[in-house]
Short mmCIF file of C-alpha atoms in Angstrom, two decimals:
data_model
loop_
_atom_site.label_atom_id
_atom_site.label_comp_id
_atom_site.label_asym_id
_atom_site.label_seq_id
_atom_site.Cartn_x
_atom_site.Cartn_y
_atom_site.Cartn_z
CA MET A 1 -130.81 32.14 -116.79
CA ARG A 2 -129.68 31.82 -120.40
CA THR A 3 -132.15 31.71 -123.26
CA THR A 4 -133.31 28.34 -124.57
CA LYS A 5 -131.64 29.08 -127.90
CA TYR A 6 -128.32 29.61 -126.13
CA LEU A 7 -128.71 26.30 -124.28
CA TRP A 8 -129.74 24.52 -127.46
CA GLU A 9 -126.60 25.68 -129.24
CA LYS A 10 -124.42 24.41 -126.38
CA LEU A 11 -126.23 21.09 -126.24
CA GLN A 12 -125.50 20.52 -129.92
CA THR A 13 -121.77 20.37 -129.17
CA LEU A 14 -121.95 17.66 -126.49
CA GLN A 15 -120.48 14.21 -127.04
CA CYS A 16 -123.41 11.98 -126.15
CA HIS A 17 -126.11 9.73 -127.57
CA PHE A 18 -128.43 12.63 -128.40
CA ASN A 19 -125.89 14.07 -130.84
CA TRP A 20 -124.43 10.95 -132.45
CA CYS A 21 -127.09 10.52 -135.17
CA LEU A 22 -127.82 6.92 -134.17
CA GLU A 23 -130.26 5.43 -136.65
CA LEU A 24 -133.62 4.36 -135.26
CA LYS A 25 -136.20 3.28 -137.79
CA ASP A 26 -139.27 3.10 -135.54
CA GLU A 27 -140.63 2.29 -132.10
CA VAL A 28 -139.96 -1.41 -132.67
CA ASP A 29 -136.27 -0.58 -133.02
CA VAL A 30 -136.30 1.26 -129.68
CA GLY A 31 -137.91 -1.68 -127.88
CA HIS A 32 -135.59 -4.20 -129.52
CA ILE A 33 -132.45 -2.25 -128.63
CA LEU A 34 -133.69 -1.71 -125.06
CA ASN A 35 -134.00 -5.50 -124.68
CA ALA A 36 -130.49 -5.97 -126.04
CA VAL A 37 -129.11 -3.22 -123.80
CA ALA A 38 -130.71 -4.86 -120.73
CA LEU A 39 -128.68 -7.99 -121.45
CA LYS A 40 -125.53 -5.94 -122.05
CA VAL A 41 -125.94 -4.15 -118.72
CA GLU A 42 -126.02 -7.49 -116.92
CA HIS A 43 -123.56 -9.50 -119.00
CA THR A 44 -121.13 -7.22 -120.87
CA ALA A 45 -117.61 -8.63 -121.03
CA TYR A 46 -116.08 -5.15 -120.99
CA HIS A 47 -115.73 -2.42 -118.38
CA ASN A 48 -118.59 -0.45 -119.89
CA HIS A 49 -121.70 -1.22 -117.83
CA SER A 50 -122.17 2.50 -117.18
CA PHE A 51 -122.08 3.20 -120.90
CA TYR A 52 -125.00 0.82 -121.52
CA LEU A 53 -126.92 2.35 -118.63
CA ALA A 54 -126.43 5.77 -120.27
CA MET A 55 -127.67 4.33 -123.55
CA ARG A 56 -130.70 2.91 -121.75
CA ALA A 57 -131.43 6.41 -120.46
CA TYR A 58 -131.29 7.79 -124.01
CA LEU A 59 -133.73 5.14 -125.28
CA GLN A 60 -136.05 5.67 -122.32
CA GLN A 61 -136.16 9.38 -123.06
CA LEU A 62 -137.08 8.65 -126.68
CA GLN A 63 -140.05 6.70 -125.32
CA GLY A 64 -141.02 9.70 -123.18
CA ASN A 65 -139.94 8.07 -119.91
CA ASN A 66 -137.80 10.95 -118.66
CA LEU A 67 -137.86 10.06 -114.96
CA GLU A 68 -136.83 6.47 -115.67
CA ALA A 69 -134.08 7.86 -117.87
CA LEU A 70 -132.75 9.96 -114.98
CA ASP A 71 -132.76 6.88 -112.74
CA SER A 72 -130.67 5.05 -115.35
CA LEU A 73 -128.16 7.91 -115.44
CA ARG A 74 -127.85 7.91 -111.64
CA GLU A 75 -127.18 4.17 -111.81
CA ALA A 76 -124.61 4.78 -114.56
CA GLU A 77 -122.85 7.40 -112.44
CA THR A 78 -122.68 5.05 -109.45
CA ARG A 79 -121.35 2.22 -111.58
CA LEU A 80 -118.70 4.51 -113.09
CA GLN A 81 -117.44 5.49 -109.65
CA GLN A 82 -117.05 1.79 -108.85
CA ASP A 83 -115.49 0.68 -112.14
CA HIS A 84 -113.38 3.73 -113.09
CA PRO A 85 -112.45 5.66 -109.93
CA ALA A 86 -109.07 6.68 -111.39
CA ASN A 87 -110.43 8.22 -114.60
CA PHE A 88 -114.02 8.97 -113.65
CA SER A 89 -113.98 12.44 -115.20
CA ARG A 90 -112.90 11.10 -118.61
CA GLN A 91 -115.61 8.43 -118.58
CA VAL A 92 -118.49 10.52 -117.24
CA LEU A 93 -118.77 13.09 -120.05
CA LEU A 94 -121.24 10.90 -121.95
CA VAL A 95 -123.43 10.53 -118.84
CA TYR A 96 -123.36 14.26 -118.14
CA GLY A 97 -124.23 15.01 -121.77
CA ASN A 98 -127.27 12.75 -121.59
CA TYR A 99 -128.24 14.38 -118.28
CA ALA A 100 -128.14 17.83 -119.88
CA TRP A 101 -130.32 16.78 -122.80
CA ILE A 102 -132.92 15.03 -120.65
CA TYR A 103 -133.22 18.01 -118.32
CA TYR A 104 -133.63 20.20 -121.41
CA HIS A 105 -136.58 18.02 -122.49
CA LEU A 106 -137.97 18.37 -118.96
CA VAL A 107 -137.66 22.18 -119.30
CA ASN A 108 -135.42 22.25 -116.23
CA TYR A 109 -132.91 24.75 -117.56
CA GLU A 110 -131.20 25.26 -114.22
CA MET A 111 -130.10 21.61 -114.23
CA VAL A 112 -129.07 21.90 -117.89
CA GLU A 113 -126.76 24.76 -116.87
CA LEU A 114 -125.42 22.66 -113.98
CA TYR A 115 -124.38 19.78 -116.24
CA LEU A 116 -123.03 22.05 -118.94
CA GLY A 117 -120.87 23.60 -116.24
CA ARG A 118 -119.59 20.21 -115.07
CA ILE A 119 -118.74 19.24 -118.64
CA SER A 120 -116.96 22.54 -119.20
CA GLU A 121 -114.86 22.03 -116.06
CA ILE A 122 -113.75 18.58 -117.22
CA CYS A 123 -112.91 19.79 -120.73
CA ARG A 124 -110.88 22.66 -119.26
CA SER A 125 -109.00 20.26 -116.95
CA LEU A 126 -108.13 18.14 -120.00
CA SER A 127 -106.83 21.21 -121.86
CA SER A 128 -109.48 21.01 -124.56
CA PRO A 129 -109.72 24.05 -126.87
CA GLU A 130 -113.50 23.48 -126.98
CA PRO A 131 -115.65 24.30 -123.93
CA TYR A 132 -118.03 21.31 -124.19
CA SER A 133 -116.12 18.59 -126.03
CA VAL A 134 -112.71 16.96 -125.90
CA GLN A 135 -110.79 14.54 -128.09
CA ILE A 136 -110.05 11.55 -125.84
CA PRO A 137 -110.07 7.79 -126.59
CA GLU A 138 -112.82 7.04 -124.06
CA ILE A 139 -115.35 9.12 -126.00
CA ASP A 140 -114.40 7.54 -129.34
CA ALA A 141 -114.83 4.06 -127.86
CA GLN A 142 -118.19 4.93 -126.33
CA LYS A 143 -119.42 6.11 -129.70
CA GLY A 144 -118.11 2.90 -131.28
CA TRP A 145 -119.98 0.70 -128.78
CA SER A 146 -123.11 2.83 -129.36
CA LEU A 147 -122.98 2.27 -133.11
CA LEU A 148 -122.59 -1.50 -132.65
CA ALA A 149 -125.48 -1.61 -130.20
CA PHE A 150 -127.67 0.07 -132.81
CA GLY A 151 -126.86 -2.59 -135.39
CA PHE A 152 -124.02 -4.35 -137.15
CA ARG A 153 -124.88 -2.30 -140.23
CA ASN A 154 -122.84 0.41 -138.47
CA GLY A 155 -119.69 -1.74 -138.38
CA GLU A 156 -117.60 0.42 -140.68
CA GLU A 157 -118.29 3.64 -138.77
CA ALA A 158 -117.76 1.85 -135.43
CA ALA A 159 -114.40 0.55 -136.65
CA GLU A 160 -113.30 4.12 -137.40
CA CYS A 161 -114.19 5.11 -133.83
CA PHE A 162 -112.16 2.28 -132.29
CA GLN A 163 -109.23 2.96 -134.60
CA THR A 164 -109.22 6.57 -133.40
CA ALA A 165 -109.48 5.40 -129.78
CA LEU A 166 -106.54 3.04 -130.24
CA ARG A 167 -104.37 5.83 -131.62
CA GLY A 168 -104.77 7.48 -128.23
CA ASP A 169 -104.50 4.27 -126.17
CA PRO A 170 -102.88 1.55 -128.34
CA SER A 171 -102.75 -1.17 -125.69
CA ASN A 172 -106.33 -0.94 -124.39
CA PRO A 173 -107.76 -4.50 -124.68
CA ASP A 174 -111.39 -3.38 -124.71
CA PHE A 175 -110.75 -0.99 -127.59
CA GLN A 176 -108.97 -3.81 -129.47
CA ALA A 177 -111.96 -6.08 -128.89
CA GLY A 178 -114.30 -3.33 -130.10
CA LEU A 179 -112.31 -2.95 -133.30
CA ALA A 180 -112.36 -6.71 -133.90
CA ILE A 181 -116.13 -6.89 -133.44
CA SER A 182 -116.62 -3.82 -135.66
CA VAL A 183 -114.66 -5.36 -138.54
CA PHE A 184 -116.61 -8.60 -138.09
CA ALA A 185 -119.83 -6.56 -138.21
CA SER A 186 -118.69 -4.95 -141.48
CA TRP A 187 -117.96 -8.40 -142.92
CA THR A 188 -121.49 -9.63 -142.06
CA HIS A 189 -122.89 -6.89 -144.31
CA SER A 190 -120.51 -7.34 -147.26
CA PHE A 191 -118.86 -10.81 -147.03
CA LYS A 192 -115.68 -9.40 -148.58
CA PHE A 193 -112.64 -11.60 -148.03
CA HIS A 194 -110.30 -8.83 -146.90
CA LEU A 195 -112.73 -8.02 -144.08
CA TRP A 196 -113.03 -11.72 -143.21
CA ASP A 197 -109.26 -12.01 -142.97
CA LYS A 198 -108.85 -8.79 -140.97
CA ALA A 199 -111.64 -9.74 -138.56
CA ARG A 200 -110.09 -13.18 -138.02
CA ARG A 201 -106.65 -11.73 -137.25
CA LEU A 202 -108.05 -9.10 -134.88
CA MET A 203 -110.22 -11.59 -133.01
CA GLU A 204 -107.35 -14.06 -132.65
CA GLN A 205 -105.25 -11.22 -131.19
CA THR A 206 -108.07 -10.28 -128.81
CA LEU A 207 -108.46 -13.83 -127.54
CA ARG A 208 -104.76 -14.05 -126.82
CA ARG A 209 -105.26 -11.14 -124.39
CA GLN A 210 -108.82 -11.93 -123.28
CA SER A 211 -109.10 -15.71 -123.40
CA GLN A 212 -112.49 -15.68 -121.69
CA ASN A 213 -114.09 -13.14 -124.03
CA ASN A 214 -117.02 -15.29 -125.12
CA GLU A 215 -118.54 -12.62 -127.37
CA VAL A 216 -115.42 -12.48 -129.53
CA LYS A 217 -115.10 -16.26 -129.31
CA MET A 218 -118.58 -16.71 -130.79
CA HIS A 219 -117.97 -14.21 -133.58
CA LEU A 220 -114.73 -16.03 -134.46
CA ALA A 221 -116.62 -19.35 -134.46
CA ASP A 222 -119.16 -17.84 -136.85
CA LEU A 223 -116.36 -16.51 -139.06
CA LEU A 224 -114.67 -19.94 -139.24
CA ARG A 225 -117.79 -22.07 -139.68
CA LYS A 226 -117.17 -22.76 -143.39
CA ARG A 227 -113.36 -22.67 -143.50
CA ASP A 228 -112.43 -24.45 -140.28
CA ARG A 229 -115.50 -26.28 -139.03
CA ARG A 230 -113.63 -28.23 -136.35
CA ARG A 231 -112.20 -25.08 -134.72
CA SER A 232 -115.55 -23.32 -135.10
CA MET A 233 -117.43 -26.04 -133.24
CA GLY A 234 -114.68 -26.25 -130.61
CA LEU A 235 -115.09 -22.55 -129.82
CA THR A 236 -118.87 -22.92 -129.84
CA MET A 237 -118.86 -25.79 -127.35
CA GLU A 238 -116.45 -23.85 -125.11
CA VAL A 239 -118.90 -20.97 -124.94
CA ALA A 240 -121.91 -23.27 -124.45
CA GLN A 241 -120.19 -24.93 -121.49
CA ASN A 242 -118.75 -21.84 -119.82
CA SER A 243 -120.85 -18.76 -120.60
CA LEU A 244 -123.71 -17.43 -118.50
CA ASN A 245 -124.52 -14.74 -121.06
CA PRO A 246 -127.84 -15.53 -122.82
CA GLU A 247 -126.74 -13.73 -126.02
CA ASP A 248 -123.52 -15.75 -126.23
CA LEU A 249 -125.52 -18.95 -125.71
CA ARG A 250 -128.01 -17.86 -128.36
CA ASN A 251 -125.19 -17.38 -130.85
CA ALA A 252 -123.75 -20.77 -129.90
CA ALA A 253 -127.12 -22.41 -130.51
CA LYS A 254 -127.39 -20.76 -133.92
CA LEU A 255 -124.14 -22.37 -135.03
CA CYS A 256 -125.36 -25.76 -133.81
CA MET A 257 -128.76 -25.58 -135.51
CA LYS A 258 -127.75 -26.96 -138.89
CA ASN A 259 -125.83 -30.07 -137.86
CA PHE A 260 -126.39 -30.47 -134.12
CA LEU A 261 -130.07 -29.70 -133.57
CA PRO A 262 -130.52 -31.47 -130.19
CA GLN A 263 -127.50 -29.58 -128.81
CA ALA A 264 -128.93 -26.30 -130.10
CA ILE A 265 -132.22 -26.97 -128.30
CA GLY A 266 -130.36 -27.79 -125.10
CA ILE A 267 -128.27 -24.61 -125.28
CA LEU A 268 -131.35 -22.47 -125.89
CA ARG A 269 -133.16 -23.99 -122.92
CA GLN A 270 -130.09 -23.18 -120.84
CA ALA A 271 -130.21 -19.57 -122.08
CA ILE A 272 -133.97 -19.28 -121.47
CA ALA A 273 -133.43 -20.38 -117.88
CA LEU A 274 -131.09 -17.39 -117.51
CA ALA A 275 -133.32 -14.88 -119.34
CA PRO A 276 -136.89 -16.22 -119.60
CA GLY A 277 -138.25 -12.92 -120.91
CA TYR A 278 -135.82 -12.63 -123.85
CA HIS A 279 -138.15 -13.20 -126.81
CA LEU A 280 -135.42 -13.96 -129.37
CA LEU A 281 -134.43 -17.08 -127.43
CA GLN A 282 -137.99 -18.36 -127.67
CA SER A 283 -138.07 -17.50 -131.36
CA ASP A 284 -134.83 -19.41 -132.04
CA LEU A 285 -136.15 -22.39 -130.09
CA GLY A 286 -139.21 -22.29 -132.32
CA PHE A 287 -136.95 -22.42 -135.39
CA CYS A 288 -135.21 -25.48 -133.95
CA TYR A 289 -138.51 -27.31 -133.50
CA LYS A 290 -139.55 -26.18 -136.96
CA ALA A 291 -136.37 -27.74 -138.37
CA GLN A 292 -137.19 -30.96 -136.51
CA LEU A 293 -140.56 -31.05 -138.27
CA GLU A 294 -138.80 -31.70 -141.58
CA GLY A 295 -137.68 -35.15 -140.42
CA ALA A 296 -140.55 -35.88 -138.06
CA THR A 297 -142.46 -39.16 -138.14
CA SER A 298 -146.24 -39.42 -137.92
CA GLU A 299 -145.83 -40.50 -134.29
CA ASN A 300 -143.97 -37.41 -133.04
CA ARG A 301 -144.98 -34.76 -135.57
CA GLU A 302 -147.92 -33.46 -133.54
CA GLU A 303 -145.77 -33.09 -130.42
CA ILE A 304 -143.01 -31.20 -132.26
CA LEU A 305 -145.54 -28.94 -134.00
CA ALA A 306 -147.12 -28.09 -130.64
CA ALA A 307 -143.68 -27.29 -129.18
CA ALA A 308 -142.85 -25.00 -132.13
CA ILE A 309 -146.17 -23.16 -131.82
CA GLU A 310 -145.69 -22.73 -128.08
CA SER A 311 -142.20 -21.29 -128.58
CA PHE A 312 -143.34 -18.73 -131.16
CA GLN A 313 -146.35 -17.83 -129.02
CA ARG A 314 -144.00 -17.07 -126.13
CA ALA A 315 -141.82 -15.04 -128.49
CA VAL A 316 -144.86 -12.98 -129.49
CA GLU A 317 -145.86 -12.54 -125.85
CA GLY A 318 -142.35 -11.22 -125.16
CA ASN A 319 -142.50 -8.87 -128.16
CA PRO A 320 -146.06 -8.47 -129.50
CA ARG A 321 -144.86 -6.26 -132.36
CA SER A 322 -142.45 -8.83 -133.79
CA ILE A 323 -143.68 -9.37 -137.34
CA PHE A 324 -141.31 -12.27 -138.01
CA SER A 325 -142.42 -14.30 -134.96
CA ARG A 326 -146.06 -13.72 -135.91
CA LEU A 327 -145.38 -14.83 -139.48
CA GLU A 328 -143.76 -18.05 -138.23
CA LEU A 329 -146.72 -18.64 -135.94
CA ALA A 330 -149.16 -18.14 -138.83
CA GLN A 331 -147.19 -20.53 -141.01
CA LEU A 332 -147.28 -23.25 -138.34
CA TYR A 333 -151.01 -22.77 -137.74
CA GLY A 334 -151.49 -23.13 -141.51
CA GLU A 335 -150.99 -26.86 -141.04
CA LYS A 336 -153.10 -27.23 -137.92
CA ALA A 337 -155.73 -24.46 -138.07
CA PRO A 338 -155.77 -22.76 -141.50
CA LEU A 339 -158.68 -20.45 -140.69
CA TYR A 340 -156.84 -19.06 -137.67
CA ALA A 341 -153.66 -18.78 -139.75
CA GLN A 342 -155.57 -16.74 -142.34
CA GLU A 343 -156.78 -14.42 -139.57
CA LEU A 344 -153.19 -13.91 -138.40
CA TYR A 345 -152.10 -13.11 -141.96
CA GLN A 346 -154.95 -10.63 -142.42
CA ASN A 347 -153.86 -8.79 -139.25
CA LEU A 348 -150.32 -8.61 -140.59
CA LEU A 349 -151.48 -7.36 -143.99
CA GLU A 350 -153.19 -4.46 -142.23
CA GLU A 351 -149.78 -3.43 -140.87
CA LEU A 352 -148.13 -3.37 -144.29
CA PRO A 353 -148.26 0.43 -144.80
CA THR A 354 -146.28 1.14 -141.62
CA ALA A 355 -143.99 -1.91 -141.65
CA ARG A 356 -140.31 -1.77 -142.59
CA LYS A 357 -139.44 -2.80 -146.12
CA ARG A 358 -137.94 -6.12 -145.04
CA CYS A 359 -141.06 -6.86 -143.02
CA GLN A 360 -143.21 -5.96 -146.03
CA GLN A 361 -141.21 -8.39 -148.17
CA ALA A 362 -141.67 -11.12 -145.56
CA ILE A 363 -145.42 -10.56 -145.24
CA TYR A 364 -145.93 -10.80 -149.01
CA LEU A 365 -143.70 -13.91 -149.12
CA HIS A 366 -145.49 -15.79 -146.33
CA TRP A 367 -148.98 -14.78 -147.42
CA GLY A 368 -148.15 -15.81 -150.97
CA ASP A 369 -146.92 -19.19 -149.70
CA PHE A 370 -150.17 -19.66 -147.78
CA LEU A 371 -152.28 -18.83 -150.84
CA LEU A 372 -150.24 -21.19 -153.01
CA GLN A 373 -149.66 -24.13 -150.68
CA ARG A 374 -152.81 -24.13 -148.53
CA LYS A 375 -155.35 -22.80 -151.03
CA GLY A 376 -153.86 -23.63 -154.43
CA LEU A 377 -154.40 -20.06 -155.66
CA ASP A 378 -151.51 -19.66 -158.10
CA HIS A 379 -152.44 -16.29 -159.54
CA GLN A 380 -153.25 -14.65 -156.20
CA ALA A 381 -149.95 -15.96 -154.83
CA LEU A 382 -148.20 -14.52 -157.87
CA GLU A 383 -149.58 -11.07 -157.10
CA MET A 384 -148.16 -11.26 -153.59
CA TYR A 385 -144.74 -12.47 -154.72
CA GLU A 386 -144.53 -9.75 -157.36
CA ALA A 387 -145.54 -7.05 -154.90
CA GLY A 388 -142.84 -8.16 -152.45
CA TYR A 389 -140.20 -8.62 -155.15
CA LEU A 390 -140.67 -5.11 -156.53
CA ILE A 391 -140.26 -3.36 -153.16
CA GLY A 392 -137.26 -1.06 -153.44
CA GLY A 393 -134.59 -1.76 -150.87
CA GLY A 394 -135.56 -4.32 -148.27
CA HIS A 395 -133.25 -7.25 -147.59
CA ILE A 396 -131.41 -9.57 -149.96
CA HIS A 397 -132.55 -12.74 -148.15
CA GLU A 398 -136.27 -12.11 -148.67
CA TRP A 399 -135.56 -10.78 -152.18
CA GLN A 400 -133.84 -14.06 -153.10
CA LEU A 401 -136.70 -16.15 -151.70
CA LEU A 402 -139.27 -14.09 -153.61
CA ARG A 403 -137.22 -14.44 -156.79
CA GLN A 404 -137.11 -18.23 -156.32
CA ARG A 405 -140.89 -18.35 -155.84
CA LEU A 406 -141.44 -16.34 -159.03
CA MET A 407 -139.08 -18.59 -161.00
CA LYS A 408 -140.94 -21.70 -159.86
CA LEU A 409 -144.31 -20.18 -160.72
CA ALA A 410 -143.06 -19.17 -164.17
CA GLU A 411 -141.92 -22.77 -164.78
CA LYS A 412 -145.28 -24.07 -163.56
CA PHE A 413 -147.15 -21.74 -165.91
CA GLU A 414 -145.01 -23.03 -168.77
CA GLU A 415 -145.79 -26.63 -167.85
CA ASP A 416 -149.49 -25.75 -167.77
CA SER A 417 -149.18 -24.04 -171.20
CA GLU A 418 -149.97 -20.62 -169.73
CA MET A 419 -147.25 -19.06 -171.86
CA ASP A 420 -148.46 -15.45 -171.63
CA GLN A 421 -148.55 -15.66 -167.84
CA ALA A 422 -145.08 -17.23 -167.75
CA ALA A 423 -143.72 -14.48 -170.00
CA ALA A 424 -145.23 -11.83 -167.72
CA VAL A 425 -143.48 -13.36 -164.69
CA PHE A 426 -140.15 -13.44 -166.50
CA GLY A 427 -140.76 -9.79 -167.39
CA THR A 428 -141.19 -8.99 -163.69
CA LEU A 429 -137.96 -10.82 -162.89
CA ARG A 430 -136.10 -8.70 -165.47
CA LEU A 431 -137.23 -5.53 -163.71
CA ARG A 432 -134.90 -6.34 -160.77
CA PRO A 433 -132.24 -8.75 -162.07
CA GLU A 434 -129.97 -7.86 -159.15
CA PHE A 435 -130.66 -6.88 -155.57
CA GLN A 436 -130.19 -3.20 -154.88
CA LYS A 437 -130.70 -1.45 -151.55
#
């Protein structure tokens, strides 16, 4: 038996999830991605079910569930044999790499050697100069899908992976779809026109080859929502009528929320029937009811408020660690049961030190709103807004909302002749005149 150092060095060269430096911020991230992967396993539009099962194994191992992870890899191997019998060996390297790492964590070095040997045999059969890695399009695409699954913030790097994959297999429709989605993902984090235009062209090309690709269809609808509203809604309604993928239906509902609220609610109920445990569907339904509150009459306001609260409660039951769902729930209870709302906010404030920066911004924003709107405590609200506004990094959306709150408070202080206080707020605003990550 080789030494553990020797095995470790070999493991470092494998092409698998354990070596791809996929960014996970915390345990919440792991749980969130596991939920998303579960939907992908059942509903992916591509021939990559086994890939998502391998990713599930990786995430399960991170949670310490090694035996469950091995079960996922066995399922991935079986699915690969069904879906890719002709090129099984080229597709299975990722699965074998994850196997080797998990057995290493289980201190089963004999099995680590077994899978290293299998990988080496495949690499040798593919004429690779390296014993445990090989440059083939399948691996590049698997890494690209992995990056997208871990967040659209990885769009640029994912696009590079799919471009490399397409150089090796230019006509592969799944690789083309992956590239289109990756460029769209990059656009969602920069909103640069050249990325918008490139994503549109790539997605149109993909749909000409894969007319039933509802994932791409929904991303194209999102891309066109401001420039070609008619086409955007046409694509959205197509997906709503034909898709059985809860994530596609969720995206369709999102595009309907602003102008077609009843349709959005109907689509979300359809999606919830397909995936009742998917907490984001319940959360989005809560946002729909919350939007209905804005135009509610005294006769139906209580009923809509109760429906919104119920939806966010179910979202929290599905994901108890979701700070945003709990903040929405607290805000809604602020109208109906302010003492309970305050208790919810206090619990969230206790989590501030360990929360992500965007979550910290949101907690300060919502708690500040509660202090201002429910208690009339201008100066205490100001402290919260300033604390959230001065957090380095975070997210531009919350930063903009905090900036707006500070501007309004500064104007109010001026109206109330509190000129020193107004000047202090403007001084705070000058500390971060532009959002910076």
